[in-house]
């Protein structure tokens, strides 16, 4: 009876602990498991927050959205904050042209067509994509996506600047506000 009530240790059981001590150990173990699991959740939320989502986080809503365009013998695709790919129009599997790594700023000087599509000139936000599929006799494929203001998300142009080093010019409403503000600052100067 004393053993069952946790007063005396049950020497025949593993470790010879009393039922009360074993119960307390079990509760401690599950509390620790819960803390560890919450800590992992917290780490993953922090990682999500700390990953750059561009100026004011306007790119957060775009994550995972994909747009594509036909150019030459390929169809090119951009999945925002994820990756770029190239697929032959004749079929077959698609080639990874890089995974999103970070935002950057680059200076451009490009035409803007009559319908308002194009990068124009000045400083623009770019997204770097690296470590795509390895290129035979070359580097791992990489893509710089340069962003201009547009009413809709669309790929304007794709070039292969050097073997397996790609550049996409992309229009998106996500940068319009930042570009407008940069213009105001420039005018004030
Ligand atoms: C494929 C494509 C091209 C690239 C060559 C390199 O054909 O990815 O863009 O230049 O491979 O071998």
Short mmCIF file of C-alpha atoms and ligand atoms in Angstrom, two decimals:
data_model
loop_
_atom_site.label_atom_id
_atom_site.label_comp_id
_atom_site.label_asym_id
_atom_site.label_seq_id
_atom_site.Cartn_x
_atom_site.Cartn_y
_atom_site.Cartn_z
CA UNK A 1 0.00 0.00 0.00
CA UNK A 2 2.86 2.39 0.87
CA UNK A 3 4.47 1.68 -2.51
CA UNK A 4 1.20 2.29 -4.39
CA UNK A 5 0.73 5.61 -2.59
CA UNK A 6 4.19 6.75 -3.58
CA UNK A 7 5.56 6.83 -0.06
CA UNK A 8 7.96 3.95 -0.36
CA UNK A 9 10.21 3.39 -3.37
CA UNK A 10 9.34 0.37 -5.45
CA UNK A 11 12.71 -1.30 -5.56
CA UNK A 12 11.49 -3.82 -8.10
CA UNK A 13 10.69 -1.03 -10.64
CA UNK A 14 13.30 0.52 -12.94
CA UNK A 15 15.58 2.91 -11.10
CA UNK A 16 13.87 2.01 -7.85
CA UNK A 17 12.01 5.35 -7.60
CA UNK A 18 8.70 5.90 -5.90
CA UNK A 19 5.59 6.36 -8.06
CA UNK A 20 5.44 10.02 -6.96
CA UNK A 21 9.01 10.69 -8.11
CA UNK A 22 8.41 8.88 -11.41
CA UNK A 23 5.23 10.90 -11.96
CA UNK A 24 7.07 14.15 -11.26
CA UNK A 25 9.85 13.16 -13.65
CA UNK A 26 7.31 12.42 -16.39
CA UNK A 27 5.63 15.79 -15.87
CA UNK A 28 8.99 17.55 -15.99
CA UNK A 29 9.88 15.75 -19.21
CA UNK A 30 6.65 16.75 -20.95
CA UNK A 31 6.98 20.36 -19.78
CA UNK A 32 10.52 20.43 -21.19
CA UNK A 33 9.32 18.95 -24.48
CA UNK A 34 6.64 21.65 -24.70
CA UNK A 35 9.18 24.42 -24.00
CA UNK A 36 11.53 23.05 -26.67
CA UNK A 37 8.78 22.85 -29.24
CA UNK A 38 7.63 26.44 -28.49
CA UNK A 39 11.24 27.60 -28.73
CA UNK A 40 11.53 26.03 -32.19
CA UNK A 41 8.31 27.79 -33.26
CA UNK A 42 9.64 31.09 -31.95
CA UNK A 43 12.91 30.63 -33.85
CA UNK A 44 11.09 29.95 -37.08
CA UNK A 45 8.81 33.01 -36.64
CA UNK A 46 11.83 35.19 -35.92
CA UNK A 47 13.58 33.87 -39.00
CA UNK A 48 10.51 34.73 -41.05
CA UNK A 49 10.41 38.25 -39.63
CA UNK A 50 14.12 38.85 -40.03
CA UNK A 51 14.26 37.68 -43.61
CA UNK A 52 14.15 40.78 -45.74
CA UNK A 53 10.78 41.53 -47.26
CA UNK A 54 12.01 44.65 -48.99
CA UNK A 55 11.26 48.24 -48.07
CA UNK A 56 8.44 48.31 -45.50
CA UNK A 57 7.81 44.61 -46.04
CA UNK A 58 5.73 45.26 -49.18
CA UNK A 59 7.04 42.03 -50.69
CA UNK A 60 5.63 39.83 -47.96
CA UNK A 61 2.30 39.53 -49.78
CA UNK A 62 4.06 38.63 -53.05
CA UNK A 63 5.96 35.67 -51.66
CA UNK A 64 5.28 32.56 -53.69
CA UNK A 65 3.38 34.33 -56.48
CA UNK A 66 4.70 33.31 -59.89
CA UNK A 67 4.75 35.12 -63.25
CA UNK A 68 6.18 33.94 -66.56
CA UNK A 69 7.04 35.06 -70.07
CA UNK A 70 8.09 33.44 -73.34
CA UNK A 71 11.42 34.67 -74.64
CA UNK A 72 13.41 33.04 -77.46
CA UNK A 73 13.34 29.27 -77.12
CA UNK A 74 12.40 29.34 -73.42
CA UNK A 75 9.64 30.17 -71.00
CA UNK A 76 11.02 32.00 -67.97
CA UNK A 77 9.35 32.06 -64.59
CA UNK A 78 9.84 34.16 -61.48
CA UNK A 79 8.29 33.04 -58.18
CA UNK A 80 8.72 36.06 -55.91
CA UNK A 81 11.08 35.53 -52.95
CA UNK A 82 11.57 31.94 -54.06
CA UNK A 83 13.30 31.17 -57.35
CA UNK A 84 13.63 31.73 -61.10
CA UNK A 85 13.39 29.00 -63.74
CA UNK A 86 13.87 28.45 -67.45
CA UNK A 87 11.98 25.84 -69.44
CA UNK A 88 12.43 24.93 -73.09
CA UNK A 89 9.30 25.57 -75.16
CA UNK A 90 9.90 22.16 -76.71
CA UNK A 91 9.18 20.55 -73.34
CA UNK A 92 11.36 18.76 -70.84
CA UNK A 93 12.12 19.64 -67.27
CA UNK A 94 12.73 23.16 -66.06
CA UNK A 95 16.14 24.50 -65.11
CA UNK A 96 16.60 26.40 -61.83
CA UNK A 97 18.19 29.78 -62.43
CA UNK A 98 18.75 30.58 -58.75
CA UNK A 99 17.07 30.80 -55.36
CA UNK A 100 16.21 34.16 -53.83
CA UNK A 101 18.92 35.31 -51.44
CA UNK A 102 18.53 39.06 -50.86
CA UNK A 103 17.41 42.48 -52.03
CA UNK A 104 19.93 44.87 -53.49
CA UNK A 105 20.02 48.29 -55.15
CA UNK A 106 21.39 48.82 -58.62
CA UNK A 107 21.66 51.80 -60.91
CA UNK A 108 20.06 51.44 -64.33
CA UNK A 109 19.68 53.50 -67.45
CA UNK A 110 17.03 51.92 -69.66
CA UNK A 111 14.31 52.90 -72.06
CA UNK A 112 10.70 53.22 -71.01
CA UNK A 113 8.36 52.24 -73.85
CA UNK A 114 5.39 54.37 -74.91
CA UNK A 115 3.06 52.24 -72.78
CA UNK A 116 5.14 53.10 -69.69
CA UNK A 117 6.83 49.71 -69.40
CA UNK A 118 10.52 49.71 -68.55
CA UNK A 119 12.99 50.50 -65.80
CA UNK A 120 13.89 54.07 -66.78
CA UNK A 121 17.00 55.48 -65.17
CA UNK A 122 18.22 55.82 -61.62
CA UNK A 123 18.50 53.55 -58.62
CA UNK A 124 16.21 50.50 -58.62
CA UNK A 125 15.48 47.67 -56.22
CA UNK A 126 16.83 44.32 -57.38
CA UNK A 127 16.43 40.77 -56.10
CA UNK A 128 19.42 38.46 -56.24
CA UNK A 129 18.96 34.77 -56.94
CA UNK A 130 21.92 32.43 -56.58
CA UNK A 131 22.98 28.83 -56.60
CA UNK A 132 20.76 27.58 -59.42
CA UNK A 133 21.49 24.50 -61.47
CA UNK A 134 25.16 24.12 -62.32
CA UNK A 135 26.09 25.26 -65.80
CA UNK A 136 28.28 22.96 -67.87
CA UNK A 137 31.72 24.57 -68.07
CA UNK A 138 30.41 27.55 -66.14
CA UNK A 139 29.06 28.78 -62.78
CA UNK A 140 25.91 27.78 -60.95
CA UNK A 141 23.09 29.68 -62.62
CA UNK A 142 22.14 33.01 -61.04
CA UNK A 143 19.56 35.71 -61.79
CA UNK A 144 19.28 39.38 -60.95
CA UNK A 145 15.68 40.57 -61.09
CA UNK A 146 15.47 44.36 -61.44
CA UNK A 147 12.16 45.91 -60.45
CA UNK A 148 10.29 48.81 -61.98
CA UNK A 149 6.87 50.27 -61.19
CA UNK A 150 3.90 48.76 -63.05
CA UNK A 151 0.19 48.26 -62.49
CA UNK A 152 0.56 44.48 -62.64
CA UNK A 153 3.29 41.98 -61.89
CA UNK A 154 4.90 41.16 -65.25
CA UNK A 155 8.23 40.13 -66.72
CA UNK A 156 9.28 42.72 -69.30
CA UNK A 157 12.57 41.28 -70.54
CA UNK A 158 15.00 38.44 -69.92
CA UNK A 159 18.66 38.40 -70.97
CA UNK A 160 21.53 36.03 -70.47
CA UNK A 161 24.23 38.62 -69.70
CA UNK A 162 26.97 36.03 -69.59
CA UNK A 163 26.72 32.29 -69.85
CA UNK A 164 24.25 31.20 -67.14
CA UNK A 165 24.11 34.68 -65.55
CA UNK A 166 20.60 36.00 -66.19
CA UNK A 167 18.87 39.30 -65.74
CA UNK A 168 15.12 39.84 -65.64
CA UNK A 169 13.42 43.20 -65.82
CA UNK A 170 10.14 42.99 -63.98
CA UNK A 171 7.28 45.40 -63.38
CA UNK A 172 5.41 45.28 -60.06
CA UNK A 173 3.17 47.63 -58.07
CA UNK A 174 5.25 46.71 -54.99
CA UNK A 175 8.02 49.23 -55.81
CA UNK A 176 5.87 52.18 -57.01
CA UNK A 177 5.68 53.86 -53.60
CA UNK A 178 9.43 53.53 -52.95
CA UNK A 179 10.24 54.94 -56.42
CA UNK A 180 7.83 57.85 -55.95
CA UNK A 181 9.45 58.73 -52.64
CA UNK A 182 12.94 58.51 -54.14
CA UNK A 183 11.81 60.97 -56.87
CA UNK A 184 10.50 63.42 -54.25
CA UNK A 185 13.82 63.29 -52.39
CA UNK A 186 15.73 63.83 -55.66
CA UNK A 187 13.54 66.82 -56.58
CA UNK A 188 14.01 68.37 -53.15
CA UNK A 189 17.78 68.07 -53.52
C1 LIG B 1 20.99 25.76 -71.41
C2 LIG B 1 20.38 27.07 -71.00
C3 LIG B 1 21.17 28.26 -71.50
C4 LIG B 1 22.62 28.10 -71.09
C5 LIG B 1 23.15 26.75 -71.50
C6 LIG B 1 24.57 26.55 -70.96
O1 LIG B 1 20.90 25.60 -72.77
O2 LIG B 1 20.30 27.10 -69.61
O3 LIG B 1 20.65 29.47 -71.00
O4 LIG B 1 23.42 29.10 -71.67
O5 LIG B 1 22.34 25.73 -70.98
O6 LIG B 1 25.08 25.31 -71.32
#
